[in-house]
Amino acid sequence: MPSKEHAYLHEMGIQVYEVQDVDKLPGYQPAPIRLPASCKLVFLSSSYPTGEDAELFEKVLQSIELTLDDALHVLPQYANLVFNQNQDWVWFSGCQVDSKIKGKVLHSHDLSCVKADQKLRRALWQQICEKR
């Protein structure tokens, strides 16, 4: 971006921004997301788990013997940028499964739906038991 555009963003107090539609930038190649060595589960969801959803998320992690420190949240639109390194698990929550992602794959509705529906919770637990 030319310095004139940088100056405008700086004047408006914008330090960080996110491109919503990368396809509109011809020739742009986004950098892959490099996972930290401690990452054992990539959680792909359009929203970061908070409140009761975070409690359910933590319970699921405990059931596969992981902690919050072992997990990383990634927005679904960046799934193709996840650089496969050490993750054992990939959990698609409320989004389409990407078959190119490697690891033990879980798929569920959004956490708020899973939390409220016993059948959805049971289906998630069955997936976990099958993948262990």
mmCIF file of C-alpha atoms in Angstrom:
data_model
loop_
_atom_site.group_PDB
_atom_site.id
_atom_site.type_symbol
_atom_site.label_atom_id
_atom_site.label_comp_id
_atom_site.label_asym_id
_atom_site.label_seq_id
_atom_site.Cartn_x
_atom_site.Cartn_y
_atom_site.Cartn_z
ATOM 1 C CA MET A 1 0.000 0.000 0.000
ATOM 2 C CA PRO A 2 1.422 3.401 -0.906
ATOM 3 C CA SER A 3 2.468 5.684 1.922
ATOM 4 C CA LYS A 4 -0.430 8.079 1.222
ATOM 5 C CA GLU A 5 -2.943 5.325 2.120
ATOM 6 C CA HIS A 6 -0.882 4.416 5.198
ATOM 7 C CA ALA A 7 -1.004 8.053 6.296
ATOM 8 C CA TYR A 8 -4.814 8.130 5.940
ATOM 9 C CA LEU A 9 -5.196 4.945 7.992
ATOM 10 C CA HIS A 10 -2.831 6.304 10.638
ATOM 11 C CA GLU A 11 -4.759 9.597 10.836
ATOM 12 C CA MET A 12 -7.973 7.626 11.418
ATOM 13 C CA GLY A 13 -6.307 5.668 14.218
ATOM 14 C CA ILE A 14 -6.387 2.383 12.304
ATOM 15 C CA GLN A 15 -3.346 0.294 13.209
ATOM 16 C CA VAL A 16 -4.565 -3.119 12.076
ATOM 17 C CA TYR A 17 -7.027 -4.066 9.390
ATOM 18 C CA GLU A 18 -8.308 -7.259 7.812
ATOM 19 C CA VAL A 19 -9.040 -7.820 4.151
ATOM 20 C CA GLN A 20 -12.549 -9.283 3.878
ATOM 21 C CA ASP A 21 -12.378 -10.558 0.300
ATOM 22 C CA VAL A 22 -8.865 -11.599 -0.718
ATOM 23 C CA ASP A 23 -10.142 -12.638 -4.166
ATOM 24 C CA LYS A 24 -10.516 -8.956 -5.058
ATOM 25 C CA LEU A 25 -6.761 -8.450 -4.698
ATOM 26 C CA PRO A 26 -5.214 -10.007 -7.801
ATOM 27 C CA GLY A 27 -1.771 -11.448 -7.181
ATOM 28 C CA TYR A 28 -2.069 -11.316 -3.392
ATOM 29 C CA GLN A 29 -0.802 -14.438 -1.639
ATOM 30 C CA PRO A 30 -1.645 -14.520 2.085
ATOM 31 C CA ALA A 31 1.010 -15.994 4.359
ATOM 32 C CA PRO A 32 0.242 -19.390 5.893
ATOM 33 C CA ILE A 33 -0.693 -19.475 9.563
ATOM 34 C CA ARG A 34 2.176 -21.112 11.405
ATOM 35 C CA LEU A 35 0.945 -22.972 14.414
ATOM 36 C CA PRO A 36 2.861 -22.751 17.670
ATOM 37 C CA ALA A 37 4.540 -25.991 18.725
ATOM 38 C CA SER A 38 2.133 -26.246 21.665
ATOM 39 C CA CYS A 39 -0.956 -26.294 19.387
ATOM 40 C CA LYS A 40 -2.609 -29.712 19.433
ATOM 41 C CA LEU A 41 -6.105 -28.618 18.340
ATOM 42 C CA VAL A 42 -7.176 -26.049 15.758
ATOM 43 C CA PHE A 43 -10.701 -24.779 16.439
ATOM 44 C CA LEU A 44 -12.322 -23.386 13.285
ATOM 45 C CA SER A 45 -15.373 -21.292 14.092
ATOM 46 C CA SER A 46 -16.836 -17.951 13.053
ATOM 47 C CA SER A 47 -16.916 -16.882 16.687
ATOM 48 C CA TYR A 48 -14.505 -17.157 19.591
ATOM 49 C CA PRO A 49 -16.016 -19.226 22.421
ATOM 50 C CA THR A 50 -17.070 -17.124 25.412
ATOM 51 C CA GLY A 51 -19.179 -17.694 28.505
ATOM 52 C CA GLU A 52 -21.041 -21.014 28.538
ATOM 53 C CA ASP A 53 -19.691 -21.840 25.070
ATOM 54 C CA ALA A 54 -16.156 -21.513 26.446
ATOM 55 C CA GLU A 55 -17.063 -23.849 29.309
ATOM 56 C CA LEU A 56 -18.294 -26.468 26.831
ATOM 57 C CA PHE A 57 -15.170 -25.950 24.713
ATOM 58 C CA GLU A 58 -12.971 -26.547 27.752
ATOM 59 C CA LYS A 59 -14.924 -29.710 28.677
ATOM 60 C CA VAL A 60 -14.416 -31.082 25.167
ATOM 61 C CA LEU A 61 -10.705 -30.299 25.380
ATOM 62 C CA GLN A 62 -10.480 -32.097 28.731
ATOM 63 C CA SER A 63 -12.193 -35.149 27.244
ATOM 64 C CA ILE A 64 -9.349 -35.477 24.724
ATOM 65 C CA GLU A 65 -6.753 -34.698 27.394
ATOM 66 C CA LEU A 66 -5.975 -31.171 26.183
ATOM 67 C CA THR A 67 -6.047 -27.747 27.828
ATOM 68 C CA LEU A 68 -6.923 -24.292 26.547
ATOM 69 C CA ASP A 69 -3.192 -23.690 26.022
ATOM 70 C CA ASP A 70 -3.155 -26.588 23.540
ATOM 71 C CA ALA A 71 -5.863 -25.043 21.318
ATOM 72 C CA LEU A 72 -5.903 -22.249 18.748
ATOM 73 C CA HIS A 73 -9.005 -20.510 17.331
ATOM 74 C CA VAL A 74 -8.936 -19.768 13.587
ATOM 75 C CA LEU A 75 -11.726 -18.142 11.577
ATOM 76 C CA PRO A 76 -13.111 -20.504 8.890
ATOM 77 C CA GLN A 77 -12.147 -18.197 6.019
ATOM 78 C CA TYR A 78 -8.504 -18.778 6.985
ATOM 79 C CA ALA A 79 -8.731 -22.594 7.132
ATOM 80 C CA ASN A 80 -6.757 -22.918 3.923
ATOM 81 C CA LEU A 81 -3.914 -20.914 5.497
ATOM 82 C CA VAL A 82 -3.376 -23.265 8.439
ATOM 83 C CA PHE A 83 0.105 -24.656 8.123
ATOM 84 C CA ASN A 84 -0.032 -28.315 9.183
ATOM 85 C CA GLN A 85 2.684 -28.953 11.722
ATOM 86 C CA ASN A 86 1.892 -30.464 15.083
ATOM 87 C CA GLN A 87 -1.859 -30.353 15.522
ATOM 88 C CA ASP A 88 -3.501 -33.668 16.293
ATOM 89 C CA TRP A 89 -7.074 -32.393 16.128
ATOM 90 C CA VAL A 90 -9.034 -30.023 13.905
ATOM 91 C CA TRP A 91 -12.546 -29.063 15.004
ATOM 92 C CA PHE A 92 -14.928 -27.450 12.525
ATOM 93 C CA SER A 93 -17.663 -25.796 14.587
ATOM 94 C CA GLY A 94 -20.577 -24.375 12.632
ATOM 95 C CA CYS A 95 -18.647 -24.311 9.365
ATOM 96 C CA GLN A 96 -17.909 -26.477 6.334
ATOM 97 C CA VAL A 97 -15.243 -29.183 6.720
ATOM 98 C CA ASP A 98 -12.154 -28.632 4.579
ATOM 99 C CA SER A 99 -10.988 -32.045 3.353
ATOM 100 C CA LYS A 100 -7.442 -30.758 2.825
ATOM 101 C CA ILE A 101 -6.943 -30.272 6.563
ATOM 102 C CA LYS A 102 -5.058 -33.158 8.137
ATOM 103 C CA GLY A 103 -5.416 -34.573 11.636
ATOM 104 C CA LYS A 104 -8.255 -36.005 13.648
ATOM 105 C CA VAL A 105 -11.239 -34.034 12.363
ATOM 106 C CA LEU A 106 -14.304 -33.183 14.415
ATOM 107 C CA HIS A 107 -17.370 -31.514 12.933
ATOM 108 C CA SER A 108 -20.239 -29.994 14.877
ATOM 109 C CA HIS A 109 -22.816 -27.257 14.806
ATOM 110 C CA ASP A 110 -21.885 -23.960 16.434
ATOM 111 C CA LEU A 111 -21.023 -24.368 20.130
ATOM 112 C CA SER A 112 -24.137 -22.502 21.272
ATOM 113 C CA CYS A 113 -26.300 -25.038 19.380
ATOM 114 C CA VAL A 114 -24.328 -28.015 20.714
ATOM 115 C CA LYS A 115 -24.608 -26.695 24.264
ATOM 116 C CA ALA A 116 -28.406 -26.483 23.967
ATOM 117 C CA ASP A 117 -29.059 -29.822 22.240
ATOM 118 C CA GLN A 118 -28.352 -33.192 23.850
ATOM 119 C CA LYS A 119 -28.388 -35.024 20.471
ATOM 120 C CA LEU A 120 -25.717 -32.689 19.093
ATOM 121 C CA ARG A 121 -23.580 -33.135 22.233
ATOM 122 C CA ARG A 122 -23.920 -36.911 21.945
ATOM 123 C CA ALA A 123 -22.910 -36.808 18.256
ATOM 124 C CA LEU A 124 -19.806 -34.766 19.129
ATOM 125 C CA TRP A 125 -18.826 -37.176 21.942
ATOM 126 C CA GLN A 126 -19.256 -40.126 19.553
ATOM 127 C CA GLN A 127 -16.855 -38.501 17.098
ATOM 128 C CA ILE A 128 -14.324 -37.962 19.871
ATOM 129 C CA CYS A 129 -14.556 -41.588 20.999
ATOM 130 C CA GLU A 130 -14.092 -42.829 17.423
ATOM 131 C CA LYS A 131 -10.996 -40.668 16.833
ATOM 132 C CA ARG A 132 -9.134 -41.361 20.095
#
